[in-house]
Amino acid sequence: MEPMASQWTEAPHSMGTTIMAVEYDGGVILGADSRTTTGVYVANRASDKITQLTDNVYLCRSGSAADSQVVSDYVRYFLNQHTIQLGRPSTVKTAGTLVKELSYQNKSFLETGLIVAGWDKYDGGSVYGIPLGGTMLRLPFATGGSGSSYLYGFLDQAWKPDMTHEEAEKLVVKSIALAIARDGASGGVVRTVTVNEQGVERKFHAGDKLPLFYEEIAPRPSPLRAH
Amino acid sequence: MTSIGTGYDLSVTTFSPDGRVFQVEYASKAVDNSGTVVGIRCKDGVVLGVEKLISSKMLLEGSNRRIHAVDRHAGMAMAGLASDGRQIVTKARGEASNYRSFYGEEVPIGELCDRVAHYAHLCTLYWWLRPFGSSAILGGYDRDGPQLYMIEPSGVAYRYFGAAVGKGRQAAKTEIEKLNLTDMTCRQGVIAVAKIIYGVHDEAKDKAFELEMSWICDESNREHQRVNPSSFLAPLSISSFHSTTYVAF
């Protein structure tokens, strides 16, 4: 007789996830939800899926948590060496190329969809989408993870070029919130990171402060707090 | 100026008592005795020029090239032993291509120079290798603008706005210093380099020579291209040049 809890204690950590990155006039904004699951159990409800690669380049991770962490560790290491050798910050394109090489050359072992985004002085803000197979595509905006399926139609209509920082941030938060509403594997809070010439800014958008959509019920004080 | 390194000059892995590695210095001699090679960095690009001494009238014009493209955005002019120079170019091409594959971008010229210099230095560390008997003048145009570097047999490399090696380097350097490179375009630079090379060529000691030139500038769309200076020479009279010389492209 099998032990009952096997499925949700032994399943690998997966980040169901919704991730996205958007170019705006002067930089990029990366956004992600914060739910990490092992099967149906939420292993971490406040994870940080936006990882730093260099001072000016960040990475959104989705898919297998382990795979995406290992890839990001390798790329951070290579970029660090590269920056020292070159004597100047690496470009976003270089970061994307390294991520792409690892994803493509190890495609049979890895299961991770990544978005590389950042700012450099040659190309300004850039977003590179690197999905499962190891394609690399520079895009004005990119989405990934299981929750991204619910965003295609929305973004087709809502995205426009040359947005300001405020417009872009609103778009990112609304998109992730919409995905969280419909995708069981995405949830928690919305984290955003803005990267531009001036530097980096991290923001936190609390789960209970996110906009509500069709048929969603407003959060109530948690019974756990009642005493 | 040079001293005999009796006993201390037999191997590249031997220092002399005054801290010199004679084999490396002797390698530089090979460069000093070759045809002059000149490179200048103008405001919109880099110009390279080589005084290719012709050993035989049987040689086909334009053969035995001394300037080679390393990547789309970089070129190298070699002085010294031609076959050693060829090897350095091959190495540089490999590094440039490798960088492109790995990092997804064209190699920054400074990084390319570092890699070539590292390799040249490597060959001065082991007794079973010998130093390269050739200097490379590397000219390129990357996202940080046009740059000129020179890599010597010892592995030392510096960045220059004007560089010359070979027989006529002293006279060439004097001429380069007179130029106002910050305001000069590559079009003007090509004429200047051609004049310098014709000027330093020793008619008495060396008979015929071929002038080989290249540039990499805004006008060439930042690509390394060979140039035929005679096509730029309309305002100048051709008779001001010696009749035994050829202009190659």
CSV table of C-alpha atoms in Angstrom, one decimal:
chain,number,residue,atom,x,y,z
A,1,MET,CA,0.0,0.0,0.0
A,2,GLU,CA,1.6,3.3,-1.1
A,3,PRO,CA,2.1,6.2,1.3
A,4,MET,CA,-0.7,8.6,0.8
A,5,ALA,CA,1.1,11.9,0.6
A,6,SER,CA,3.6,10.8,-2.1
A,7,GLN,CA,2.3,13.1,-4.9
A,8,TRP,CA,2.6,16.3,-3.1
A,9,THR,CA,5.7,15.7,-1.1
A,10,GLU,CA,7.8,14.2,-3.8
A,11,ALA,CA,6.8,16.0,-6.9
A,12,PRO,CA,9.6,18.4,-8.1
A,13,HIS,CA,9.2,22.1,-7.4
A,14,SER,CA,7.6,23.8,-10.3
A,15,MET,CA,6.9,27.4,-10.8
A,16,GLY,CA,3.5,27.3,-12.5
A,17,THR,CA,4.0,30.9,-12.9
A,18,THR,CA,3.2,34.0,-14.8
A,19,ILE,CA,6.1,36.0,-15.9
A,20,MET,CA,6.5,39.0,-18.2
A,21,ALA,CA,8.8,41.8,-19.3
A,22,VAL,CA,7.9,45.0,-21.1
A,23,GLU,CA,10.1,47.6,-22.8
A,24,TYR,CA,9.2,51.2,-22.1
A,25,ASP,CA,10.6,54.5,-23.2
A,26,GLY,CA,13.9,54.4,-21.3
A,27,GLY,CA,14.1,50.9,-19.8
A,28,VAL,CA,12.3,47.7,-19.1
A,29,ILE,CA,9.9,46.4,-16.4
A,30,LEU,CA,9.9,42.8,-15.4
A,31,GLY,CA,7.0,41.3,-13.5
A,32,ALA,CA,6.1,37.9,-12.0
A,33,ASP,CA,3.8,36.2,-9.6
A,34,SER,CA,5.1,34.5,-6.5
A,35,ARG,CA,3.7,30.9,-6.3
A,36,THR,CA,6.0,27.9,-6.2
A,37,THR,CA,4.2,24.5,-6.1
A,38,THR,CA,5.1,20.9,-5.6
A,39,GLY,CA,2.1,19.2,-7.2
A,40,VAL,CA,-0.9,21.0,-5.7
A,41,TYR,CA,0.9,22.1,-2.6
A,42,VAL,CA,2.0,25.7,-2.5
A,43,ALA,CA,5.6,25.2,-1.4
A,44,ASN,CA,6.4,29.0,-1.4
A,45,ARG,CA,3.6,31.6,-1.7
A,46,ALA,CA,6.1,34.5,-1.7
A,47,SER,CA,8.9,33.4,-4.0
A,48,ASP,CA,11.0,35.8,-6.0
A,49,LYS,CA,11.1,34.7,-9.6
A,50,ILE,CA,13.0,37.7,-10.9
A,51,THR,CA,16.7,37.0,-10.5
A,52,GLN,CA,19.6,39.3,-10.9
A,53,LEU,CA,22.2,38.4,-13.5
A,54,THR,CA,24.3,41.6,-13.5
A,55,ASP,CA,23.8,45.2,-12.3
A,56,ASN,CA,21.8,46.0,-15.4
A,57,VAL,CA,20.3,42.6,-16.5
A,58,TYR,CA,17.6,40.6,-14.8
A,59,LEU,CA,15.9,37.3,-15.5
A,60,CYS,CA,12.3,36.0,-15.1
A,61,ARG,CA,12.2,32.3,-14.4
A,62,SER,CA,9.4,29.8,-15.1
A,63,GLY,CA,9.0,26.0,-15.3
A,64,SER,CA,11.2,23.9,-13.2
A,65,ALA,CA,12.5,25.9,-10.2
A,66,ALA,CA,15.7,23.8,-10.0
A,67,ASP,CA,16.5,24.0,-13.8
A,68,SER,CA,15.9,27.8,-13.9
A,69,GLN,CA,18.1,28.4,-10.8
A,70,VAL,CA,21.0,26.4,-12.2
A,71,VAL,CA,20.8,28.1,-15.6
A,72,SER,CA,20.7,31.5,-13.9
A,73,ASP,CA,23.7,30.6,-11.7
A,74,TYR,CA,25.8,29.6,-14.7
A,75,VAL,CA,24.9,32.7,-16.6
A,76,ARG,CA,25.6,35.0,-13.7
A,77,TYR,CA,29.0,33.4,-13.3
A,78,PHE,CA,29.8,33.7,-17.1
A,79,LEU,CA,28.6,37.3,-17.2
A,80,ASN,CA,30.6,38.2,-14.1
A,81,GLN,CA,33.8,37.0,-15.8
A,82,HIS,CA,32.9,38.6,-19.0
A,83,THR,CA,32.3,42.0,-17.4
A,84,ILE,CA,35.7,41.8,-15.7
A,85,GLN,CA,37.4,40.9,-18.9
A,86,LEU,CA,35.7,43.5,-21.0
A,87,GLY,CA,36.0,46.3,-18.5
A,88,ARG,CA,32.5,47.4,-19.1
A,89,PRO,CA,29.0,46.0,-18.3
A,90,SER,CA,27.8,43.2,-20.5
A,91,THR,CA,25.0,43.9,-22.9
A,92,VAL,CA,21.5,42.5,-22.5
A,93,LYS,CA,22.0,40.7,-25.8
A,94,THR,CA,25.1,38.9,-24.4
A,95,ALA,CA,23.1,37.8,-21.4
A,96,GLY,CA,20.3,36.5,-23.6
A,97,THR,CA,22.8,34.7,-25.8
A,98,LEU,CA,24.3,32.8,-22.9
A,99,VAL,CA,20.9,31.8,-21.5
A,100,LYS,CA,19.9,30.7,-25.0
A,101,GLU,CA,23.0,28.6,-25.5
A,102,LEU,CA,22.5,26.8,-22.2
A,103,SER,CA,18.8,26.3,-23.0
A,104,TYR,CA,19.3,25.1,-26.5
A,105,GLN,CA,22.4,22.8,-25.9
A,106,ASN,CA,20.7,21.1,-23.0
A,107,LYS,CA,17.2,21.1,-24.2
A,108,SER,CA,16.7,17.4,-23.5
A,109,PHE,CA,17.6,17.9,-19.8
A,110,LEU,CA,16.0,21.3,-19.1
A,111,GLU,CA,12.4,22.4,-18.7
A,112,THR,CA,12.5,26.1,-18.2
A,113,GLY,CA,11.1,29.2,-19.9
A,114,LEU,CA,13.1,32.3,-19.3
A,115,ILE,CA,12.8,36.0,-20.1
A,116,VAL,CA,16.0,38.2,-20.0
A,117,ALA,CA,15.5,41.9,-19.7
A,118,GLY,CA,17.7,44.9,-18.8
A,119,TRP,CA,19.3,48.1,-20.0
A,120,ASP,CA,22.6,48.8,-21.6
A,121,LYS,CA,24.0,51.9,-23.2
A,122,TYR,CA,24.1,50.6,-26.7
A,123,ASP,CA,20.5,49.3,-27.2
A,124,GLY,CA,18.7,50.9,-24.3
A,125,GLY,CA,16.0,48.8,-22.7
A,126,SER,CA,15.8,45.3,-24.3
A,127,VAL,CA,13.6,42.2,-23.7
A,128,TYR,CA,14.6,38.7,-24.9
A,129,GLY,CA,12.2,35.8,-24.7
A,130,ILE,CA,13.8,32.4,-24.4
A,131,PRO,CA,11.1,29.7,-24.3
A,132,LEU,CA,11.5,25.9,-23.8
A,133,GLY,CA,13.4,24.9,-26.9
A,134,GLY,CA,16.1,27.5,-26.7
A,135,THR,CA,14.9,30.0,-29.3
A,136,MET,CA,16.0,33.6,-28.6
A,137,LEU,CA,13.8,36.4,-29.8
A,138,ARG,CA,14.1,40.1,-29.0
A,139,LEU,CA,10.6,41.4,-28.4
A,140,PRO,CA,9.0,44.7,-27.3
A,141,PHE,CA,7.3,42.6,-24.6
A,142,ALA,CA,7.4,38.9,-23.6
A,143,THR,CA,5.3,36.6,-21.4
A,144,GLY,CA,5.9,33.1,-20.0
A,145,GLY,CA,4.7,30.4,-17.7
A,146,SER,CA,1.4,28.6,-17.4
A,147,GLY,CA,-0.5,31.8,-16.7
A,148,SER,CA,0.7,33.5,-19.8
A,149,SER,CA,-1.9,31.6,-21.9
A,150,TYR,CA,-4.6,33.8,-20.4
A,151,LEU,CA,-2.8,37.0,-21.4
A,152,TYR,CA,-2.4,36.7,-25.2
A,153,GLY,CA,-5.8,38.2,-26.1
A,154,PHE,CA,-5.6,40.8,-23.3
A,155,LEU,CA,-2.1,42.0,-24.4
A,156,ASP,CA,-3.0,42.0,-28.1
A,157,GLN,CA,-5.4,44.7,-27.2
A,158,ALA,CA,-3.8,46.5,-24.2
A,159,TRP,CA,-0.2,46.7,-25.3
A,160,LYS,CA,1.0,49.7,-27.3
A,161,PRO,CA,4.5,50.9,-28.2
A,162,ASP,CA,6.4,53.7,-26.5
A,163,MET,CA,4.6,53.5,-23.2
A,164,THR,CA,5.7,55.6,-20.2
A,165,HIS,CA,7.1,53.9,-17.1
A,166,GLU,CA,3.7,54.4,-15.3
A,167,GLU,CA,1.7,52.9,-18.2
A,168,ALA,CA,4.0,50.0,-18.5
A,169,GLU,CA,4.0,49.2,-14.8
A,170,LYS,CA,0.2,49.4,-14.7
A,171,LEU,CA,0.0,47.0,-17.6
A,172,VAL,CA,2.4,44.5,-16.0
A,173,VAL,CA,0.6,44.5,-12.7
A,174,LYS,CA,-2.8,44.2,-14.3
A,175,SER,CA,-1.6,41.4,-16.6
A,176,ILE,CA,-0.2,39.3,-13.8
A,177,ALA,CA,-3.3,39.9,-11.7
A,178,LEU,CA,-5.5,38.6,-14.5
A,179,ALA,CA,-3.3,35.5,-14.9
A,180,ILE,CA,-3.4,34.8,-11.2
A,181,ALA,CA,-7.2,35.1,-11.3
A,182,ARG,CA,-7.5,32.3,-13.9
A,183,ASP,CA,-4.4,30.1,-13.4
A,184,GLY,CA,-4.3,27.9,-10.4
A,185,ALA,CA,-0.5,27.5,-10.6
A,186,SER,CA,0.0,31.3,-10.3
A,187,GLY,CA,-0.8,33.3,-7.2
A,188,GLY,CA,0.5,35.2,-4.3
A,189,VAL,CA,1.9,38.7,-4.8
A,190,VAL,CA,3.1,40.6,-7.9
A,191,ARG,CA,6.8,41.5,-7.9
A,192,THR,CA,8.1,44.1,-10.4
A,193,VAL,CA,11.6,45.2,-11.2
A,194,THR,CA,12.3,48.3,-13.2
A,195,VAL,CA,15.7,48.6,-15.0
A,196,ASN,CA,16.9,51.7,-16.7
A,197,GLU,CA,19.9,54.0,-17.0
A,198,GLN,CA,19.6,55.3,-13.5
A,199,GLY,CA,19.6,51.8,-12.0
A,200,VAL,CA,17.2,49.2,-10.6
A,201,GLU,CA,13.9,49.5,-8.6
A,202,ARG,CA,12.1,46.6,-7.0
A,203,LYS,CA,8.5,46.9,-6.1
A,204,PHE,CA,6.0,44.7,-4.3
A,205,HIS,CA,2.3,44.6,-5.0
A,206,ALA,CA,0.5,42.8,-2.2
A,207,GLY,CA,-1.9,40.1,-3.2
A,208,ASP,CA,-4.9,41.6,-1.5
A,209,LYS,CA,-4.3,44.9,-3.1
A,210,LEU,CA,-4.5,43.7,-6.6
A,211,PRO,CA,-7.4,44.7,-8.8
A,212,LEU,CA,-10.3,42.2,-8.8
A,213,PHE,CA,-11.9,40.9,-12.0
A,214,TYR,CA,-15.1,39.1,-13.1
A,215,GLU,CA,-16.7,37.1,-10.3
A,216,GLU,CA,-13.7,37.5,-7.9
A,217,ILE,CA,-14.6,38.1,-4.3
A,218,ALA,CA,-13.0,40.8,-2.3
A,219,PRO,CA,-10.5,39.5,0.4
A,220,ARG,CA,-11.8,39.4,3.9
A,221,PRO,CA,-9.8,39.5,7.2
A,222,SER,CA,-8.2,36.1,7.5
A,223,PRO,CA,-9.9,33.7,10.0
A,224,LEU,CA,-6.3,32.9,11.1
A,225,ARG,CA,-5.9,36.3,12.6
A,226,ALA,CA,-9.1,36.2,14.6
A,227,HIS,CA,-8.6,35.6,18.3
B,1,MET,CA,72.1,49.7,-28.2
B,2,THR,CA,71.9,45.9,-28.3
B,3,SER,CA,74.3,43.8,-26.4
B,4,ILE,CA,75.3,40.2,-27.1
B,5,GLY,CA,73.5,37.9,-24.8
B,6,THR,CA,76.3,35.3,-24.7
B,7,GLY,CA,75.0,32.2,-23.0
B,8,TYR,CA,71.7,33.7,-21.9
B,9,ASP,CA,70.2,33.9,-25.3
B,10,LEU,CA,69.9,30.2,-26.2
B,11,SER,CA,66.5,29.6,-24.8
B,12,VAL,CA,63.3,31.6,-24.4
B,13,THR,CA,63.1,30.3,-20.8
B,14,THR,CA,66.3,31.9,-19.7
B,15,PHE,CA,66.6,35.3,-18.2
B,16,SER,CA,69.9,37.3,-18.4
B,17,PRO,CA,71.4,38.7,-15.3
B,18,ASP,CA,70.0,42.1,-16.1
B,19,GLY,CA,66.5,40.7,-16.4
B,20,ARG,CA,66.1,40.4,-20.2
B,21,VAL,CA,64.8,37.6,-22.2
B,22,PHE,CA,67.0,37.8,-25.3
B,23,GLN,CA,65.1,35.4,-27.5
B,24,VAL,CA,62.0,37.6,-27.3
B,25,GLU,CA,64.2,40.7,-28.2
B,26,TYR,CA,65.7,38.8,-31.1
B,27,ALA,CA,62.2,38.0,-32.3
B,28,SER,CA,61.5,41.8,-32.5
B,29,LYS,CA,64.6,42.1,-34.8
B,30,ALA,CA,62.7,40.1,-37.4
B,31,VAL,CA,60.0,42.7,-37.2
B,32,ASP,CA,62.5,45.6,-37.4
B,33,ASN,CA,64.0,44.3,-40.6
B,34,SER,CA,60.8,43.9,-42.5
B,35,GLY,CA,58.9,46.3,-44.7
B,36,THR,CA,57.2,49.2,-42.9
B,37,VAL,CA,53.7,48.8,-41.7
B,38,VAL,CA,51.7,51.8,-40.6
B,39,GLY,CA,48.3,52.3,-38.9
B,40,ILE,CA,46.4,55.4,-38.0
B,41,ARG,CA,43.2,56.1,-36.2
B,42,CYS,CA,41.3,58.9,-37.8
B,43,LYS,CA,38.1,60.5,-36.5
B,44,ASP,CA,35.8,58.2,-38.4
B,45,GLY,CA,37.8,55.1,-38.7
B,46,VAL,CA,41.2,53.3,-39.0
B,47,VAL,CA,43.6,53.1,-42.0
B,48,LEU,CA,46.3,50.4,-42.4
B,49,GLY,CA,49.1,50.4,-44.9
B,50,VAL,CA,52.0,48.0,-45.7
B,51,GLU,CA,55.2,48.5,-47.7
B,52,LYS,CA,55.4,45.1,-49.3
B,53,LEU,CA,59.0,44.6,-50.5
B,54,ILE,CA,59.0,42.6,-53.6
B,55,SER,CA,61.7,39.9,-53.7
B,56,SER,CA,61.1,38.8,-57.3
B,57,LYS,CA,59.7,40.3,-60.5
B,58,MET,CA,57.9,36.9,-61.1
B,59,LEU,CA,55.5,37.6,-58.2
B,60,LEU,CA,52.0,38.2,-59.2
B,61,GLU,CA,50.7,41.7,-58.3
B,62,GLY,CA,48.4,41.5,-55.3
B,63,SER,CA,49.7,38.2,-54.0
B,64,ASN,CA,51.4,37.5,-50.7
B,65,ARG,CA,48.9,39.6,-48.8
B,66,ARG,CA,50.0,41.3,-45.6
B,67,ILE,CA,46.6,42.7,-44.5
B,68,HIS,CA,43.9,40.3,-43.5
B,69,ALA,CA,40.3,40.7,-42.4
B,70,VAL,CA,39.8,39.2,-38.9
B,71,ASP,CA,36.1,39.7,-38.7
B,72,ARG,CA,33.7,42.0,-40.5
B,73,HIS,CA,34.6,44.9,-38.2
B,74,ALA,CA,38.4,44.3,-37.8
B,75,GLY,CA,41.5,43.9,-39.9
B,76,MET,CA,45.2,43.1,-39.2
B,77,ALA,CA,48.4,44.2,-40.9
B,78,MET,CA,51.4,42.0,-40.3
B,79,ALA,CA,55.1,42.9,-40.1
B,80,GLY,CA,58.0,40.5,-39.8
B,81,LEU,CA,57.9,36.9,-40.7
B,82,ALA,CA,55.0,36.4,-43.0
B,83,SER,CA,54.1,32.9,-42.0
B,84,ASP,CA,54.2,33.8,-38.3
B,85,GLY,CA,51.9,36.7,-39.1
B,86,ARG,CA,49.5,34.3,-40.8
B,87,GLN,CA,49.3,32.2,-37.8
B,88,ILE,CA,48.5,35.2,-35.6
B,89,VAL,CA,45.7,36.2,-38.0
B,90,THR,CA,44.3,32.6,-37.9
B,91,LYS,CA,44.3,32.7,-34.2
B,92,ALA,CA,42.6,36.2,-34.2
B,93,ARG,CA,39.9,34.9,-36.6
B,94,GLY,CA,39.2,32.0,-34.4
B,95,GLU,CA,38.9,34.1,-31.3
B,96,ALA,CA,36.6,36.6,-33.1
B,97,SER,CA,34.4,33.8,-34.4
B,98,ASN,CA,34.3,32.0,-31.1
B,99,TYR,CA,33.3,35.2,-29.3
B,100,ARG,CA,30.5,35.7,-31.7
B,101,SER,CA,29.1,32.2,-31.1
B,102,PHE,CA,29.4,32.4,-27.4
B,103,TYR,CA,28.3,35.9,-26.6
B,104,GLY,CA,26.1,36.7,-29.7
B,105,GLU,CA,27.9,39.9,-30.6
B,106,GLU,CA,30.9,41.0,-32.5
B,107,VAL,CA,34.0,41.0,-30.4
B,108,PRO,CA,35.1,44.3,-28.9
B,109,ILE,CA,38.4,45.3,-30.5
B,110,GLY,CA,40.1,45.6,-27.1
B,111,GLU,CA,39.1,42.2,-26.1
B,112,LEU,CA,40.3,40.7,-29.4
B,113,CYS,CA,43.6,42.5,-28.9
B,114,ASP,CA,43.9,41.0,-25.4
B,115,ARG,CA,43.3,37.5,-26.6
B,116,VAL,CA,45.8,37.8,-29.4
B,117,ALA,CA,48.4,39.3,-27.1
B,118,HIS,CA,47.8,36.5,-24.6
B,119,TYR,CA,48.5,34.0,-27.3
B,120,ALA,CA,51.6,35.7,-28.4
B,121,HIS,CA,52.8,35.9,-24.8
B,122,LEU,CA,52.0,32.2,-24.3
B,123,CYS,CA,54.6,31.3,-27.0
B,124,THR,CA,57.3,33.1,-25.0
B,125,LEU,CA,56.8,30.9,-21.9
B,126,TYR,CA,57.8,27.4,-23.1
B,127,TRP,CA,61.1,26.2,-24.3
B,128,TRP,CA,59.5,24.0,-26.9
B,129,LEU,CA,57.9,27.0,-28.6
B,130,ARG,CA,59.4,30.0,-30.1
B,131,PRO,CA,58.1,33.6,-30.0
B,132,PHE,CA,56.3,34.9,-33.1
B,133,GLY,CA,58.6,36.9,-35.3
B,134,SER,CA,56.0,39.3,-36.2
B,135,SER,CA,54.0,42.3,-35.0
B,136,ALA,CA,50.4,42.8,-35.7
B,137,ILE,CA,48.7,46.1,-36.1
B,138,LEU,CA,45.0,45.6,-35.4
B,139,GLY,CA,42.5,48.1,-36.6
B,140,GLY,CA,38.8,47.8,-35.9
B,141,TYR,CA,35.5,49.6,-35.4
B,142,ASP,CA,33.2,48.4,-32.7
B,143,ARG,CA,30.4,50.0,-30.7
B,144,ASP,CA,32.8,52.1,-28.8
B,145,GLY,CA,34.2,53.6,-32.0
B,146,PRO,CA,37.3,53.1,-34.1
B,147,GLN,CA,40.4,51.7,-32.3
B,148,LEU,CA,44.0,50.8,-33.2
B,149,TYR,CA,46.2,48.4,-31.3
B,150,MET,CA,49.6,46.8,-31.9
B,151,ILE,CA,50.7,43.4,-30.6
B,152,GLU,CA,54.4,42.8,-30.4
B,153,PRO,CA,56.3,39.4,-30.3
B,154,SER,CA,56.7,39.7,-26.5
B,155,GLY,CA,52.9,39.7,-26.1
B,156,VAL,CA,52.8,43.3,-25.1
B,157,ALA,CA,50.0,45.3,-26.7
B,158,TYR,CA,49.0,48.9,-26.5
B,159,ARG,CA,46.3,51.1,-28.0
B,160,TYR,CA,47.5,53.8,-30.3
B,161,PHE,CA,46.3,56.6,-32.4
B,162,GLY,CA,49.2,56.1,-34.8
B,163,ALA,CA,51.6,53.1,-35.0
B,164,ALA,CA,54.5,52.1,-37.2
B,165,VAL,CA,56.8,49.1,-37.3
B,166,GLY,CA,59.5,47.8,-39.6
B,167,LYS,CA,62.4,49.3,-41.4
B,168,GLY,CA,61.1,52.8,-41.8
B,169,ARG,CA,59.3,53.1,-38.4
B,170,GLN,CA,61.4,56.0,-37.1
B,171,ALA,CA,60.7,58.2,-40.1
B,172,ALA,CA,57.1,57.0,-40.3
B,173,LYS,CA,56.4,57.8,-36.6
B,174,THR,CA,57.8,61.3,-37.1
B,175,GLU,CA,55.4,61.8,-40.1
B,176,ILE,CA,52.5,60.4,-38.2
B,177,GLU,CA,53.1,62.8,-35.3
B,178,LYS,CA,52.8,65.7,-37.6
B,179,LEU,CA,49.3,64.6,-38.7
B,180,ASN,CA,46.2,66.1,-37.0
B,181,LEU,CA,44.4,62.8,-36.6
B,182,THR,CA,41.4,64.0,-34.6
B,183,ASP,CA,40.2,66.1,-37.5
B,184,MET,CA,41.2,63.8,-40.3
B,185,THR,CA,38.8,61.6,-42.2
B,186,CYS,CA,39.8,58.2,-43.4
B,187,ARG,CA,39.6,59.5,-47.0
B,188,GLN,CA,42.4,61.9,-46.1
B,189,GLY,CA,44.0,59.3,-44.0
B,190,VAL,CA,44.5,56.9,-46.9
B,191,ILE,CA,46.4,59.6,-48.9
B,192,ALA,CA,48.5,60.4,-45.8
B,193,VAL,CA,49.4,56.8,-45.2
B,194,ALA,CA,50.3,56.3,-48.8
B,195,LYS,CA,52.5,59.3,-48.8
B,196,ILE,CA,54.2,58.1,-45.6
B,197,ILE,CA,55.0,54.7,-47.0
B,198,TYR,CA,56.3,56.1,-50.2
B,199,GLY,CA,58.3,58.6,-48.2
B,200,VAL,CA,60.0,56.0,-45.9
B,201,HIS,CA,60.8,53.6,-48.7
B,202,ASP,CA,64.5,53.3,-49.2
B,203,GLU,CA,65.1,53.3,-53.0
B,204,ALA,CA,68.8,52.6,-52.6
B,205,LYS,CA,68.6,49.5,-50.4
B,206,ASP,CA,65.3,48.0,-51.5
B,207,LYS,CA,64.2,48.0,-55.1
B,208,ALA,CA,60.5,47.5,-55.8
B,209,PHE,CA,57.7,47.5,-53.4
B,210,GLU,CA,53.9,47.1,-53.5
B,211,LEU,CA,51.7,49.3,-51.4
B,212,GLU,CA,48.8,47.4,-49.8
B,213,MET,CA,46.2,49.3,-47.8
B,214,SER,CA,42.9,48.9,-46.1
B,215,TRP,CA,40.5,50.9,-44.1
B,216,ILE,CA,37.5,50.5,-41.8
B,217,CYS,CA,35.4,53.5,-41.3
B,218,ASP,CA,31.9,55.1,-41.5
B,219,GLU,CA,32.2,55.3,-45.3
B,220,SER,CA,32.9,51.6,-45.6
B,221,ASN,CA,29.9,50.9,-43.3
B,222,ARG,CA,32.2,49.9,-40.5
B,223,GLU,CA,33.5,47.0,-42.5
B,224,HIS,CA,37.1,46.1,-43.2
B,225,GLN,CA,37.8,46.9,-46.9
B,226,ARG,CA,40.9,46.9,-49.0
B,227,VAL,CA,41.5,50.2,-50.7
B,228,ASN,CA,43.3,51.2,-53.8
B,229,PRO,CA,44.8,54.6,-53.0
B,230,SER,CA,45.2,55.5,-56.6
B,231,SER,CA,41.5,55.8,-56.8
B,232,PHE,CA,41.7,58.5,-54.2
B,233,LEU,CA,44.6,60.3,-55.9
B,234,ALA,CA,42.8,62.4,-58.4
B,235,PRO,CA,44.1,65.8,-57.1
B,236,LEU,CA,47.7,64.5,-56.9
B,237,SER,CA,49.9,63.8,-59.9
B,238,ILE,CA,50.9,60.2,-60.3
B,239,SER,CA,54.3,61.2,-61.6
B,240,SER,CA,55.3,62.3,-58.0
B,241,PHE,CA,55.7,58.6,-57.3
B,242,HIS,CA,58.5,56.4,-58.5
B,243,SER,CA,58.0,54.4,-61.7
B,244,THR,CA,59.2,51.1,-60.2
B,245,THR,CA,56.5,50.9,-57.6
B,246,TYR,CA,53.2,49.2,-58.0
B,247,VAL,CA,50.0,50.1,-56.2
B,248,ALA,CA,48.2,47.0,-55.2
B,249,PHE,CA,44.7,46.5,-53.9
